[in-house]
Amino acid sequence: MNQYIHIPQSNQGGPVLYANIGGPASYPRKQRINSSILGRKTISSSILGKDDGFSRCPLVMRLCLIFEDGEDPVAVIAGILKREGYTSPEELRGKFSLPEGRLICRPVSVSLRHGGLVVKTAGRDKVLEQALLLGLCTSQIFDPARPVLWTTGSLTRALELFDPAGFYL
């Protein structure tokens, strides 16, 4: 009996041996992912989340602030916050409506960042709203219960936010 093909039975007391898939460990396998629960459909060059079928994860929004080269994003947003009369980012929660639950975040590719909000020319309310939402995001999750954290990394992220409720029902 070939010891590498042996399948252990639960009532045997022998050593556990696993079957070899046919090649040494130096032959790595690669698998291309062709689908995602955050599925993509192209409609008029707009990318939407998957909102039909068994698992639904519709796109809720995109977030992207575009700063001038050499600007400190935290200082720019803090300056706008101060000029608008707020003392902390947490005060923005009362001004803007937030999604009620957690959302899944996915980084946006560089080619899609052209639709971002240019901080220098956009309205201050729109900039502060996106800054609030970005401050409530990690690279993977939007959580309205977490504190608003503004860092260079969080303010310069470009994200798509998806509602996972249809997937987890």
PDB file of C-alpha atoms in Angstrom:
ATOM      1  CA  MET A   1       0.000   0.000   0.000  1.00  0.00           C
ATOM      2  CA  ASN A   2       1.351   3.432  -0.949  1.00  0.00           C
ATOM      3  CA  GLN A   3       1.656   5.483   2.241  1.00  0.00           C
ATOM      4  CA  TYR A   4       1.028   8.770   0.406  1.00  0.00           C
ATOM      5  CA  ILE A   5      -2.412   7.711  -0.803  1.00  0.00           C
ATOM      6  CA  HIS A   6      -3.533   6.276   2.543  1.00  0.00           C
ATOM      7  CA  ILE A   7      -6.731   7.888   3.849  1.00  0.00           C
ATOM      8  CA  PRO A   8      -6.879   7.582   7.631  1.00  0.00           C
ATOM      9  CA  GLN A   9      -9.993   6.148   9.272  1.00  0.00           C
ATOM     10  CA  SER A  10     -11.259   7.610  12.531  1.00  0.00           C
ATOM     11  CA  ASN A  11     -11.038   4.270  14.367  1.00  0.00           C
ATOM     12  CA  GLN A  12      -7.425   3.537  13.401  1.00  0.00           C
ATOM     13  CA  GLY A  13      -4.663   4.441  15.774  1.00  0.00           C
ATOM     14  CA  GLY A  14      -1.992   4.970  13.113  1.00  0.00           C
ATOM     15  CA  PRO A  15      -0.352   8.247  12.103  1.00  0.00           C
ATOM     16  CA  VAL A  16      -2.348  10.737  10.046  1.00  0.00           C
ATOM     17  CA  LEU A  17      -1.061  10.900   6.473  1.00  0.00           C
ATOM     18  CA  TYR A  18      -2.359  13.241   3.824  1.00  0.00           C
ATOM     19  CA  ALA A  19      -2.665  12.557   0.103  1.00  0.00           C
ATOM     20  CA  ASN A  20      -0.296  14.295  -2.293  1.00  0.00           C
ATOM     21  CA  ILE A  21      -2.090  16.295  -5.033  1.00  0.00           C
ATOM     22  CA  GLY A  22       0.401  15.200  -7.636  1.00  0.00           C
ATOM     23  CA  GLY A  23       3.325  17.568  -7.400  1.00  0.00           C
ATOM     24  CA  PRO A  24       5.883  18.951  -5.010  1.00  0.00           C
ATOM     25  CA  ALA A  25       5.130  22.034  -2.927  1.00  0.00           C
ATOM     26  CA  SER A  26       7.308  24.052  -5.287  1.00  0.00           C
ATOM     27  CA  TYR A  27       4.518  23.928  -7.917  1.00  0.00           C
ATOM     28  CA  PRO A  28       2.176  26.662  -6.709  1.00  0.00           C
ATOM     29  CA  ARG A  29      -1.370  26.873  -8.005  1.00  0.00           C
ATOM     30  CA  LYS A  30      -2.895  30.104  -9.186  1.00  0.00           C
ATOM     31  CA  GLN A  31      -6.616  30.669  -9.507  1.00  0.00           C
ATOM     32  CA  ARG A  32      -8.104  33.706 -11.214  1.00  0.00           C
ATOM     33  CA  ILE A  33     -11.178  35.085  -9.459  1.00  0.00           C
ATOM     34  CA  ASN A  34     -13.880  35.809 -11.995  1.00  0.00           C
ATOM     35  CA  SER A  35     -16.680  36.847  -9.690  1.00  0.00           C
ATOM     36  CA  SER A  36     -17.238  38.576  -6.400  1.00  0.00           C
ATOM     37  CA  ILE A  37     -20.088  39.286  -4.033  1.00  0.00           C
ATOM     38  CA  LEU A  38     -19.216  42.887  -4.861  1.00  0.00           C
ATOM     39  CA  GLY A  39     -19.948  42.029  -8.494  1.00  0.00           C
ATOM     40  CA  ARG A  40     -19.398  44.540 -11.235  1.00  0.00           C
ATOM     41  CA  LYS A  41     -21.808  45.450 -13.979  1.00  0.00           C
ATOM     42  CA  THR A  42     -21.015  48.126 -16.492  1.00  0.00           C
ATOM     43  CA  ILE A  43     -23.888  50.446 -17.341  1.00  0.00           C
ATOM     44  CA  SER A  44     -22.950  53.645 -19.180  1.00  0.00           C
ATOM     45  CA  SER A  45     -19.351  53.311 -17.968  1.00  0.00           C
ATOM     46  CA  SER A  46     -20.632  53.376 -14.373  1.00  0.00           C
ATOM     47  CA  ILE A  47     -19.672  50.483 -12.103  1.00  0.00           C
ATOM     48  CA  LEU A  48     -22.433  49.233  -9.828  1.00  0.00           C
ATOM     49  CA  GLY A  49     -22.570  46.667  -7.065  1.00  0.00           C
ATOM     50  CA  LYS A  50     -24.435  43.419  -7.411  1.00  0.00           C
ATOM     51  CA  ASP A  51     -28.046  44.153  -6.502  1.00  0.00           C
ATOM     52  CA  ASP A  52     -29.856  41.191  -8.038  1.00  0.00           C
ATOM     53  CA  GLY A  53     -29.737  37.436  -7.667  1.00  0.00           C
ATOM     54  CA  PHE A  54     -29.175  35.333  -4.583  1.00  0.00           C
ATOM     55  CA  SER A  55     -26.497  37.440  -2.917  1.00  0.00           C
ATOM     56  CA  ARG A  56     -27.037  41.177  -3.078  1.00  0.00           C
ATOM     57  CA  CYS A  57     -24.340  43.733  -2.206  1.00  0.00           C
ATOM     58  CA  PRO A  58     -25.417  46.981  -3.862  1.00  0.00           C
ATOM     59  CA  LEU A  59     -23.050  49.906  -4.188  1.00  0.00           C
ATOM     60  CA  VAL A  60     -24.043  52.606  -1.708  1.00  0.00           C
ATOM     61  CA  MET A  61     -21.493  55.323  -2.520  1.00  0.00           C
ATOM     62  CA  ARG A  62     -17.973  56.189  -3.615  1.00  0.00           C
ATOM     63  CA  LEU A  63     -15.626  58.312  -1.554  1.00  0.00           C
ATOM     64  CA  CYS A  64     -12.539  60.082  -2.831  1.00  0.00           C
ATOM     65  CA  LEU A  65     -11.022  63.441  -1.886  1.00  0.00           C
ATOM     66  CA  ILE A  66      -8.386  64.861  -4.221  1.00  0.00           C
ATOM     67  CA  PHE A  67      -5.821  67.191  -2.659  1.00  0.00           C
ATOM     68  CA  GLU A  68      -3.247  69.427  -4.341  1.00  0.00           C
ATOM     69  CA  ASP A  69       0.299  68.085  -4.531  1.00  0.00           C
ATOM     70  CA  GLY A  70       2.245  68.887  -1.372  1.00  0.00           C
ATOM     71  CA  GLU A  71      -0.828  69.626   0.774  1.00  0.00           C
ATOM     72  CA  ASP A  72      -1.229  67.988   4.160  1.00  0.00           C
ATOM     73  CA  PRO A  73      -4.725  66.456   3.974  1.00  0.00           C
ATOM     74  CA  VAL A  74      -5.263  66.529   7.747  1.00  0.00           C
ATOM     75  CA  ALA A  75      -4.309  70.219   7.976  1.00  0.00           C
ATOM     76  CA  VAL A  76      -6.497  71.152   4.993  1.00  0.00           C
ATOM     77  CA  ILE A  77      -9.587  69.395   6.375  1.00  0.00           C
ATOM     78  CA  ALA A  78      -8.936  70.716   9.906  1.00  0.00           C
ATOM     79  CA  GLY A  79      -8.745  74.236   8.446  1.00  0.00           C
ATOM     80  CA  ILE A  80     -12.060  73.829   6.625  1.00  0.00           C
ATOM     81  CA  LEU A  81     -13.624  72.401   9.792  1.00  0.00           C
ATOM     82  CA  LYS A  82     -12.436  75.395  11.828  1.00  0.00           C
ATOM     83  CA  ARG A  83     -13.590  77.955   9.197  1.00  0.00           C
ATOM     84  CA  GLU A  84     -17.051  76.371   9.235  1.00  0.00           C
ATOM     85  CA  GLY A  85     -17.258  76.833  13.026  1.00  0.00           C
ATOM     86  CA  TYR A  86     -16.783  73.266  14.247  1.00  0.00           C
ATOM     87  CA  THR A  87     -14.413  72.355  17.052  1.00  0.00           C
ATOM     88  CA  SER A  88     -14.122  68.614  16.335  1.00  0.00           C
ATOM     89  CA  PRO A  89     -14.884  66.125  13.565  1.00  0.00           C
ATOM     90  CA  GLU A  90     -17.420  64.406  15.852  1.00  0.00           C
ATOM     91  CA  GLU A  91     -19.683  67.479  15.600  1.00  0.00           C
ATOM     92  CA  LEU A  92     -20.220  66.678  11.915  1.00  0.00           C
ATOM     93  CA  ARG A  93     -22.316  63.624  12.864  1.00  0.00           C
ATOM     94  CA  GLY A  94     -25.242  65.929  13.659  1.00  0.00           C
ATOM     95  CA  LYS A  95     -24.995  67.799  10.365  1.00  0.00           C
ATOM     96  CA  PHE A  96     -24.851  64.899   7.887  1.00  0.00           C
ATOM     97  CA  SER A  97     -26.903  61.738   7.703  1.00  0.00           C
ATOM     98  CA  LEU A  98     -24.827  58.570   7.926  1.00  0.00           C
ATOM     99  CA  PRO A  99     -25.615  55.051   6.741  1.00  0.00           C
ATOM    100  CA  GLU A 100     -27.163  53.188   9.667  1.00  0.00           C
ATOM    101  CA  GLY A 101     -25.072  50.039   9.670  1.00  0.00           C
ATOM    102  CA  ARG A 102     -21.679  48.739   8.709  1.00  0.00           C
ATOM    103  CA  LEU A 103     -20.715  48.686   5.055  1.00  0.00           C
ATOM    104  CA  ILE A 104     -18.023  46.796   3.170  1.00  0.00           C
ATOM    105  CA  CYS A 105     -15.270  48.986   1.706  1.00  0.00           C
ATOM    106  CA  ARG A 106     -13.232  48.217  -1.378  1.00  0.00           C
ATOM    107  CA  PRO A 107     -10.377  50.396  -2.635  1.00  0.00           C
ATOM    108  CA  VAL A 108     -11.087  52.107  -5.948  1.00  0.00           C
ATOM    109  CA  SER A 109      -8.599  51.622  -8.748  1.00  0.00           C
ATOM    110  CA  VAL A 110      -6.498  54.572  -9.845  1.00  0.00           C
ATOM    111  CA  SER A 111      -8.414  54.810 -13.141  1.00  0.00           C
ATOM    112  CA  LEU A 112     -11.673  55.505 -11.268  1.00  0.00           C
ATOM    113  CA  ARG A 113     -10.274  58.251  -9.030  1.00  0.00           C
ATOM    114  CA  HIS A 114     -10.939  60.894 -11.694  1.00  0.00           C
ATOM    115  CA  GLY A 115     -14.504  61.134 -10.333  1.00  0.00           C
ATOM    116  CA  GLY A 116     -13.272  62.208  -6.898  1.00  0.00           C
ATOM    117  CA  LEU A 117     -14.069  65.457  -5.146  1.00  0.00           C
ATOM    118  CA  VAL A 118     -11.396  68.133  -5.662  1.00  0.00           C
ATOM    119  CA  VAL A 119     -11.048  69.730  -2.228  1.00  0.00           C
ATOM    120  CA  LYS A 120      -9.827  73.094  -3.478  1.00  0.00           C
ATOM    121  CA  THR A 121     -12.839  73.747  -5.741  1.00  0.00           C
ATOM    122  CA  ALA A 122     -15.680  71.736  -4.168  1.00  0.00           C
ATOM    123  CA  GLY A 123     -18.224  73.070  -1.694  1.00  0.00           C
ATOM    124  CA  ARG A 124     -17.113  72.909   1.917  1.00  0.00           C
ATOM    125  CA  ASP A 125     -20.179  70.918   3.004  1.00  0.00           C
ATOM    126  CA  LYS A 126     -19.493  68.203   0.427  1.00  0.00           C
ATOM    127  CA  VAL A 127     -15.831  68.045   1.418  1.00  0.00           C
ATOM    128  CA  LEU A 128     -16.648  67.814   5.129  1.00  0.00           C
ATOM    129  CA  GLU A 129     -19.266  65.129   4.499  1.00  0.00           C
ATOM    130  CA  GLN A 130     -16.803  62.978   2.560  1.00  0.00           C
ATOM    131  CA  ALA A 131     -14.098  63.618   5.161  1.00  0.00           C
ATOM    132  CA  LEU A 132     -16.515  62.482   7.888  1.00  0.00           C
ATOM    133  CA  LEU A 133     -17.366  59.308   5.984  1.00  0.00           C
ATOM    134  CA  LEU A 134     -13.696  58.575   5.204  1.00  0.00           C
ATOM    135  CA  GLY A 135     -12.858  59.115   8.875  1.00  0.00           C
ATOM    136  CA  LEU A 136     -15.358  56.389   9.779  1.00  0.00           C
ATOM    137  CA  CYS A 137     -13.793  53.911   7.319  1.00  0.00           C
ATOM    138  CA  THR A 138     -10.925  51.518   7.527  1.00  0.00           C
ATOM    139  CA  SER A 139      -9.638  50.069   4.276  1.00  0.00           C
ATOM    140  CA  GLN A 140     -12.251  47.302   4.601  1.00  0.00           C
ATOM    141  CA  ILE A 141     -15.175  48.460   6.774  1.00  0.00           C
ATOM    142  CA  PHE A 142     -17.300  51.571   7.266  1.00  0.00           C
ATOM    143  CA  ASP A 143     -18.595  51.634  10.834  1.00  0.00           C
ATOM    144  CA  PRO A 144     -20.747  54.576  11.998  1.00  0.00           C
ATOM    145  CA  ALA A 145     -20.131  53.606  15.644  1.00  0.00           C
ATOM    146  CA  ARG A 146     -16.360  54.104  15.494  1.00  0.00           C
ATOM    147  CA  PRO A 147     -14.733  57.464  16.294  1.00  0.00           C
ATOM    148  CA  VAL A 148     -13.910  59.805  13.421  1.00  0.00           C
ATOM    149  CA  LEU A 149     -10.187  59.372  12.713  1.00  0.00           C
ATOM    150  CA  TRP A 150      -8.561  61.707  10.233  1.00  0.00           C
ATOM    151  CA  THR A 151      -5.122  60.643   9.097  1.00  0.00           C
ATOM    152  CA  THR A 152      -3.328  61.176   5.818  1.00  0.00           C
ATOM    153  CA  GLY A 153      -4.070  57.552   4.981  1.00  0.00           C
ATOM    154  CA  SER A 154      -7.788  57.748   5.751  1.00  0.00           C
ATOM    155  CA  LEU A 155      -8.363  61.055   3.958  1.00  0.00           C
ATOM    156  CA  THR A 156      -6.512  60.034   0.802  1.00  0.00           C
ATOM    157  CA  ARG A 157      -8.266  56.682   0.352  1.00  0.00           C
ATOM    158  CA  ALA A 158     -10.593  56.168  -2.584  1.00  0.00           C
ATOM    159  CA  LEU A 159     -13.293  53.685  -1.613  1.00  0.00           C
ATOM    160  CA  GLU A 160     -16.487  52.097  -2.846  1.00  0.00           C
ATOM    161  CA  LEU A 161     -18.940  51.248  -0.056  1.00  0.00           C
ATOM    162  CA  PHE A 162     -21.294  48.278  -0.423  1.00  0.00           C
ATOM    163  CA  ASP A 163     -24.278  47.217   1.668  1.00  0.00           C
ATOM    164  CA  PRO A 164     -23.758  43.571   2.755  1.00  0.00           C
ATOM    165  CA  ALA A 165     -27.313  43.174   4.133  1.00  0.00           C
ATOM    166  CA  GLY A 166     -28.509  41.206   1.075  1.00  0.00           C
ATOM    167  CA  PHE A 167     -25.607  38.793   1.434  1.00  0.00           C
ATOM    168  CA  TYR A 168     -26.067  38.038   5.132  1.00  0.00           C
ATOM    169  CA  LEU A 169     -29.862  37.638   5.130  1.00  0.00           C
TER     170      LEU A 169
END
